[in-house]
mmCIF file of C-alpha atoms in Angstrom:
data_model
loop_
_atom_site.group_PDB
_atom_site.id
_atom_site.type_symbol
_atom_site.label_atom_id
_atom_site.label_comp_id
_atom_site.label_asym_id
_atom_site.label_seq_id
_atom_site.Cartn_x
_atom_site.Cartn_y
_atom_site.Cartn_z
ATOM 1 C CA MET B 1 -12.770 -9.079 4.739
ATOM 2 C CA GLU B 2 -13.743 -10.835 8.128
ATOM 3 C CA GLN B 3 -11.607 -13.946 6.908
ATOM 4 C CA ILE B 4 -8.723 -12.372 5.970
ATOM 5 C CA ILE B 5 -8.756 -10.490 9.347
ATOM 6 C CA GLN B 6 -9.233 -13.977 11.316
ATOM 7 C CA SER B 7 -6.258 -15.421 9.153
ATOM 8 C CA LEU B 8 -4.218 -11.984 10.590
ATOM 9 C CA ARG B 9 -5.532 -12.536 14.320
ATOM 10 C CA SER B 10 -4.236 -16.253 14.027
ATOM 11 C CA ILE B 11 -0.485 -15.080 13.955
ATOM 12 C CA PRO B 12 1.175 -15.220 17.552
ATOM 13 C CA ALA B 13 1.350 -11.611 18.909
ATOM 14 C CA ASP B 14 4.996 -12.542 19.236
ATOM 15 C CA ARG B 15 5.354 -13.354 15.493
ATOM 16 C CA ILE B 16 3.774 -10.313 13.890
ATOM 17 C CA SER B 17 6.312 -9.363 11.363
ATOM 18 C CA PHE B 18 6.375 -7.842 8.096
ATOM 19 C CA GLU B 19 7.349 -11.157 6.787
ATOM 20 C CA GLU B 20 4.767 -13.073 8.522
ATOM 21 C CA VAL B 21 1.806 -10.861 7.458
ATOM 22 C CA GLY B 22 3.048 -10.966 3.878
ATOM 23 C CA ARG B 23 2.909 -14.507 3.842
ATOM 24 C CA VAL B 24 -0.623 -14.449 4.819
ATOM 25 C CA LEU B 25 -1.916 -11.543 2.361
ATOM 26 C CA TYR B 26 0.215 -13.168 -0.620
ATOM 27 C CA GLN B 27 -2.119 -16.037 -0.263
ATOM 28 C CA THR B 28 -5.099 -14.163 -0.975
ATOM 29 C CA ASP B 29 -6.415 -12.037 -3.969
ATOM 30 C CA PRO B 30 -7.312 -9.036 -3.513
ATOM 31 C CA ALA B 31 -9.172 -8.674 -6.701
ATOM 32 C CA SER B 32 -11.902 -10.719 -4.664
ATOM 33 C CA TYR B 33 -12.136 -8.997 -1.287
ATOM 34 C CA PRO B 34 -15.785 -8.394 -0.083
ATOM 35 C CA TYR B 35 -15.107 -4.708 0.367
ATOM 36 C CA ALA B 36 -18.412 -3.611 -0.405
ATOM 37 C CA GLU B 37 -19.760 -2.912 3.182
ATOM 38 C CA HIS B 38 -16.612 -1.427 4.330
ATOM 39 C CA LEU B 39 -16.634 1.073 1.424
ATOM 40 C CA PRO B 40 -15.847 4.904 2.315
ATOM 41 C CA GLU B 41 -17.605 7.777 0.520
ATOM 42 C CA LYS B 42 -17.312 7.897 -2.910
ATOM 43 C CA VAL B 43 -15.705 11.143 -3.236
ATOM 44 C CA THR B 44 -15.366 13.250 -6.168
ATOM 45 C CA THR B 45 -11.754 14.773 -5.331
ATOM 46 C CA GLY B 46 -8.986 13.421 -3.463
ATOM 47 C CA TYR B 47 -9.632 10.425 -1.503
ATOM 48 C CA SER B 48 -11.583 8.877 1.632
ATOM 49 C CA ARG B 49 -11.100 6.387 4.149
ATOM 50 C CA LYS B 50 -12.783 3.796 6.539
ATOM 51 C CA ILE B 51 -11.415 1.826 9.255
ATOM 52 C CA VAL B 52 -12.417 -1.836 9.506
ATOM 53 C CA THR B 53 -10.436 -2.663 12.591
ATOM 54 C CA LEU B 54 -7.500 -1.908 14.569
ATOM 55 C CA ASP B 55 -6.709 -5.480 16.437
ATOM 56 C CA PRO B 56 -4.146 -6.581 16.037
ATOM 57 C CA ILE B 57 -3.262 -5.271 12.854
ATOM 58 C CA GLU B 58 -4.874 -2.183 11.156
ATOM 59 C CA CYS B 59 -6.957 -2.633 8.411
ATOM 60 C CA LEU B 60 -8.656 0.027 6.182
ATOM 61 C CA VAL B 61 -10.632 0.724 2.915
ATOM 62 C CA LEU B 62 -9.369 3.844 0.807
ATOM 63 C CA TYR B 63 -11.463 5.002 -2.142
ATOM 64 C CA TRP B 64 -9.591 6.922 -4.450
ATOM 65 C CA SER B 65 -11.017 9.461 -7.102
ATOM 66 C CA PRO B 66 -9.734 9.241 -10.525
ATOM 67 C CA GLY B 67 -5.982 11.135 -10.504
ATOM 68 C CA ALA B 68 -6.110 11.009 -6.244
ATOM 69 C CA ALA B 69 -2.873 10.882 -4.303
ATOM 70 C CA SER B 70 -1.784 11.131 -0.985
ATOM 71 C CA ALA B 71 0.769 13.710 -0.273
ATOM 72 C CA VAL B 72 4.344 12.115 -0.231
ATOM 73 C CA HIS B 73 4.987 11.109 3.562
ATOM 74 C CA PHE B 74 7.219 9.490 5.889
ATOM 75 C CA HIS B 75 6.970 5.877 7.352
ATOM 76 C CA GLU B 76 8.272 6.449 10.912
ATOM 77 C CA GLY B 77 7.761 3.424 13.547
ATOM 78 C CA PHE B 78 5.396 1.424 10.946
ATOM 79 C CA TRP B 79 5.053 -0.812 8.295
ATOM 80 C CA GLY B 80 2.321 -2.528 5.843
ATOM 81 C CA TYR B 81 0.926 -3.607 2.726
ATOM 82 C CA VAL B 82 -1.714 -2.258 0.133
ATOM 83 C CA ALA B 83 -3.825 -4.659 -1.675
ATOM 84 C CA VAL B 84 -5.104 -3.111 -5.085
ATOM 85 C CA VAL B 85 -8.953 -4.244 -5.058
ATOM 86 C CA ARG B 86 -9.857 -2.302 -8.105
ATOM 87 C CA GLY B 87 -8.191 -0.028 -10.370
ATOM 88 C CA ILE B 88 -4.448 1.150 -11.199
ATOM 89 C CA CYS B 89 -2.328 1.766 -7.952
ATOM 90 C CA GLN B 90 1.109 3.812 -8.247
ATOM 91 C CA ASN B 91 3.424 3.755 -5.754
ATOM 92 C CA VAL B 92 6.202 6.263 -5.968
ATOM 93 C CA GLU B 93 9.077 6.124 -3.663
ATOM 94 C CA TYR B 94 11.703 8.949 -2.804
ATOM 95 C CA ALA B 95 15.062 9.284 -0.937
ATOM 96 C CA MET B 96 16.289 12.147 1.041
ATOM 97 C CA LYS B 97 19.870 13.068 0.867
ATOM 98 C CA ASP B 98 21.807 16.549 2.104
ATOM 99 C CA GLY B 99 18.198 18.255 2.351
ATOM 100 C CA ILE B 100 17.380 17.378 -1.476
ATOM 101 C CA LEU B 101 14.610 14.844 -2.197
ATOM 102 C CA ARG B 102 14.749 12.888 -5.306
ATOM 103 C CA GLU B 103 12.263 10.002 -7.074
ATOM 104 C CA THR B 104 13.627 6.617 -7.116
ATOM 105 C CA SER B 105 11.029 4.406 -8.079
ATOM 106 C CA ILE B 106 7.505 4.025 -9.359
ATOM 107 C CA THR B 107 5.704 0.944 -9.174
ATOM 108 C CA THR B 108 2.025 0.173 -10.957
ATOM 109 C CA VAL B 109 -0.002 -2.552 -9.617
ATOM 110 C CA HIS B 110 -3.137 -3.450 -10.968
ATOM 111 C CA ALA B 111 -6.019 -5.126 -9.186
ATOM 112 C CA GLY B 112 -5.205 -8.342 -7.372
ATOM 113 C CA GLY B 113 -1.607 -7.081 -7.001
ATOM 114 C CA ILE B 114 0.017 -5.956 -3.431
ATOM 115 C CA VAL B 115 2.148 -3.049 -2.838
ATOM 116 C CA PRO B 116 4.922 -3.661 0.254
ATOM 117 C CA GLU B 117 5.528 -0.524 2.497
ATOM 118 C CA GLN B 118 8.672 -0.768 4.627
ATOM 119 C CA ASP B 119 9.496 1.200 7.532
ATOM 120 C CA ASN B 120 11.323 4.015 7.178
ATOM 121 C CA ILE B 121 10.479 4.785 3.515
ATOM 122 C CA ILE B 122 9.238 8.103 1.944
ATOM 123 C CA HIS B 123 6.594 7.803 -0.541
ATOM 124 C CA THR B 124 3.247 8.329 -2.397
ATOM 125 C CA ILE B 125 0.219 6.271 -3.166
ATOM 126 C CA ARG B 126 -2.020 7.702 -6.192
ATOM 127 C CA ASN B 127 -4.537 6.464 -8.534
ATOM 128 C CA GLY B 128 -2.862 5.474 -11.892
ATOM 129 C CA SER B 129 -6.119 6.382 -13.927
ATOM 130 C CA GLU B 130 -7.313 9.822 -14.712
ATOM 131 C CA THR B 131 -11.128 8.210 -15.388
ATOM 132 C CA GLN B 132 -11.731 5.196 -12.992
ATOM 133 C CA PRO B 133 -11.720 5.292 -9.185
ATOM 134 C CA LEU B 134 -9.094 3.026 -7.291
ATOM 135 C CA ILE B 135 -10.134 1.138 -4.517
ATOM 136 C CA THR B 136 -7.366 -0.379 -1.918
ATOM 137 C CA VAL B 137 -7.245 -2.126 1.189
ATOM 138 C CA HIS B 138 -4.205 -1.290 3.595
ATOM 139 C CA PHE B 139 -3.125 -3.215 6.625
ATOM 140 C CA TYR B 140 -0.622 -1.461 8.930
ATOM 141 C CA HIS B 141 1.395 -2.481 12.033
ATOM 142 C CA PRO B 142 1.286 -0.975 14.677
ATOM 143 C CA ALA B 143 -2.312 0.245 14.231
ATOM 144 C CA LEU B 144 -2.323 4.142 13.113
ATOM 145 C CA VAL B 145 -5.581 5.001 15.831
ATOM 146 C CA ASN B 146 -5.245 8.546 13.719
ATOM 147 C CA LEU B 147 -2.405 10.451 11.763
ATOM 148 C CA ASP B 148 -1.012 12.111 14.498
ATOM 149 C CA GLY B 149 2.501 12.544 13.922
ATOM 150 C CA LEU B 150 2.600 11.759 10.121
ATOM 151 C CA GLN B 151 5.155 13.938 8.388
ATOM 152 C CA ILE B 152 4.100 14.777 4.697
ATOM 153 C CA TYR B 153 6.052 16.827 1.966
ATOM 154 C CA ASP B 154 5.056 19.509 -0.329
ATOM 155 C CA LEU B 155 7.255 19.042 -3.441
ATOM 156 C CA ALA B 156 6.247 22.319 -5.153
ATOM 157 C CA ASN B 157 7.071 24.296 -1.813
ATOM 158 C CA GLY B 158 9.538 22.462 0.196
ATOM 159 C CA ARG B 159 7.505 22.543 3.024
ATOM 160 C CA ILE B 160 7.271 19.811 5.781
ATOM 161 C CA GLY B 161 4.162 19.144 7.716
ATOM 162 C CA ILE B 162 3.523 17.371 10.555
ATOM 163 C CA LEU B 163 -0.313 16.386 11.235
ATOM 164 C CA ASN B 164 -1.802 16.179 14.175
ATOM 165 C CA ASP B 165 -4.915 13.684 15.693
ATOM 166 C CA GLN B 166 -7.523 16.074 13.739
ATOM 167 C CA ALA B 167 -6.301 15.184 10.387
ATOM 168 C CA ALA B 168 -8.459 13.097 8.244
ATOM 169 C CA SER B 169 -5.984 12.147 5.139
ATOM 170 C CA ALA B 170 -2.284 12.741 4.492
ATOM 171 C CA SER B 171 -2.899 15.921 2.792
ATOM 172 C CA TRP B 172 -2.025 19.388 1.886
ATOM 173 C CA ASP B 173 -5.777 19.988 1.386
ATOM 174 C CA GLU B 174 -6.385 19.435 5.234
ATOM 175 C CA PRO B 175 -6.759 22.976 7.341
ATOM 176 C CA VAL B 176 -4.090 24.397 9.476
ATOM 177 C CA SER B 177 -6.126 23.177 12.045
ATOM 178 C CA SER B 178 -4.668 19.432 11.175
ATOM 179 C CA PHE B 179 -1.164 20.427 11.614
ATOM 180 C CA SER B 180 1.122 20.380 14.669
ATOM 181 C CA ARG B 181 3.895 22.176 12.686
ATOM 182 C CA ILE B 182 5.006 23.372 9.346
ATOM 183 C CA THR B 183 8.363 23.860 8.260
ATOM 184 C CA ASP B 184 8.933 25.946 5.313
ATOM 185 C CA HIS B 185 12.074 26.005 3.096
ATOM 186 C CA ALA B 186 12.843 22.442 4.805
ATOM 187 C CA PHE B 187 14.171 20.913 1.712
ATOM 188 C CA SER B 188 14.630 20.960 -2.128
ATOM 189 C CA TYR B 189 12.747 18.575 -4.693
ATOM 190 C CA ASP B 190 15.474 17.527 -7.686
ATOM 191 C CA THR B 191 13.405 17.422 -10.698
ATOM 192 C CA SER B 192 16.408 17.283 -12.983
ATOM 193 C CA GLY B 193 15.714 14.023 -14.229
ATOM 194 C CA ASP B 194 19.295 13.215 -14.687
ATOM 195 C CA ASP B 195 18.723 9.688 -12.780
ATOM 196 C CA GLU B 196 15.563 7.952 -14.501
ATOM 197 C CA PRO B 197 13.631 6.066 -11.695
ATOM 198 C CA ALA B 198 13.073 2.404 -11.585
ATOM 199 C CA SER B 199 9.777 1.540 -12.897
ATOM 200 C CA HIS B 200 8.159 -1.807 -12.345
ATOM 201 C CA ILE B 201 4.700 -3.045 -13.325
ATOM 202 C CA ILE B 202 2.680 -6.073 -11.039
ATOM 203 C CA ARG B 203 -0.259 -7.575 -12.867
ATOM 204 C CA PRO B 204 -1.355 -10.458 -11.409
ATOM 205 C CA LEU B 205 -2.723 -12.769 -13.748
ATOM 206 C CA ILE B 206 -4.503 -15.518 -11.315
ATOM 207 C CA PRO B 207 -4.480 -15.743 -7.618
ATOM 208 C CA LYS B 208 -1.575 -17.437 -5.984
ATOM 209 C CA PRO B 209 -2.521 -21.119 -5.531
ATOM 210 C CA ASP B 210 -2.630 -22.799 -2.204
ATOM 211 C CA ALA B 211 -0.177 -25.045 -0.359
ATOM 212 C CA THR B 212 -2.678 -27.930 -1.270
ATOM 213 C CA THR B 213 -2.824 -26.832 -4.879
ATOM 214 C CA ILE B 214 0.779 -26.691 -5.264
ATOM 215 C CA SER B 215 1.391 -30.195 -3.955
ATOM 216 C CA ASN B 216 -1.286 -31.540 -6.268
ATOM 217 C CA MET B 217 0.559 -29.926 -9.213
ATOM 218 C CA LEU B 218 3.898 -31.371 -8.144
ATOM 219 C CA GLU B 219 2.124 -34.542 -7.681
ATOM 220 C CA ALA B 220 0.877 -34.458 -11.393
ATOM 221 C CA TYR B 221 3.729 -33.669 -12.776
ATOM 222 C CA TYR B 222 6.383 -36.014 -11.281
ATOM 223 C CA ASP B 223 3.527 -38.807 -12.322
ATOM 224 C CA ASP B 224 3.393 -37.672 -15.523
ATOM 225 C CA GLN B 225 7.426 -37.871 -15.702
ATOM 226 C CA ALA B 226 7.485 -41.498 -14.087
ATOM 227 C CA THR B 227 5.010 -42.497 -17.051
ATOM 228 C CA MET B 228 6.964 -40.959 -19.437
ATOM 229 C CA TYR B 229 9.983 -42.874 -18.070
ATOM 230 C CA ASP B 230 8.123 -46.321 -17.917
ATOM 231 C CA TYR B 231 7.408 -45.548 -21.541
ATOM 232 C CA LEU B 232 11.064 -45.050 -22.868
#
C-alpha cells in the first residue's frame, strides 16, 4: 500500500483532481494490493473500516461481510475511487427529483476493478455475494476525518439522517447518538421499475500495462509490419 500512497503523494497539491488521482490508480492492479496489515476486523454482519492515511488523500480498507451494504448516501463536497481487492462489488446509483428517489444504474465490479465516485452522487456500495466477503480500498479527497455531516437515506421509510462524528459507518444500524438529525417523510422511493436501471460489469482480465510496456508493444508491432512490407 505504501507504494500506491507514495505515488498519490507525488501529485502536487495544486494538481490533485479527480482525473489525476484516477490516472495514478488506473495504472495499478487492485487485486495485488498488499492490504493484509491494514485489514480491519472481519465482521460477520455489516462492514468494518480502517484508515491507512489521511494525507494528502484519504485511504482506507473496508471489509464487507457477505451481503453487506452501506446505507444509500450522498457525496457532497468530496469524490473518490473504490478499488476492489477481493470479491464482487456492486455500486448502485440513484437520482432525486421532486422528492422522489429512483435507482438509475448498477455497476458490478470484480477483483482488480475500480469504481469511480464523483462528487454530488447518491449511491450505495454493497457486497455482490451472499456467501463470500468483499475487500475494498477507498481513496477520497478531501480526506474525511470522520463521517460528520454525511447524509444517508432510508429507502423503506423515506427518512434522511445526518451522521455526526460519533458514527462508525454509513449505516442505519448506528445508534441514535450517531445522528445529528433524522427527518421523517423526507422523500418517496420509486419501486415501480418502469425504467430499468442501466447495468454494467467491470471484470479486469489483466493489469493495465505501464507506459514502457505499451511503447515496447507498439515498437514490436511496427517492426512486424515493416518486415512484412519488405517481404511483399
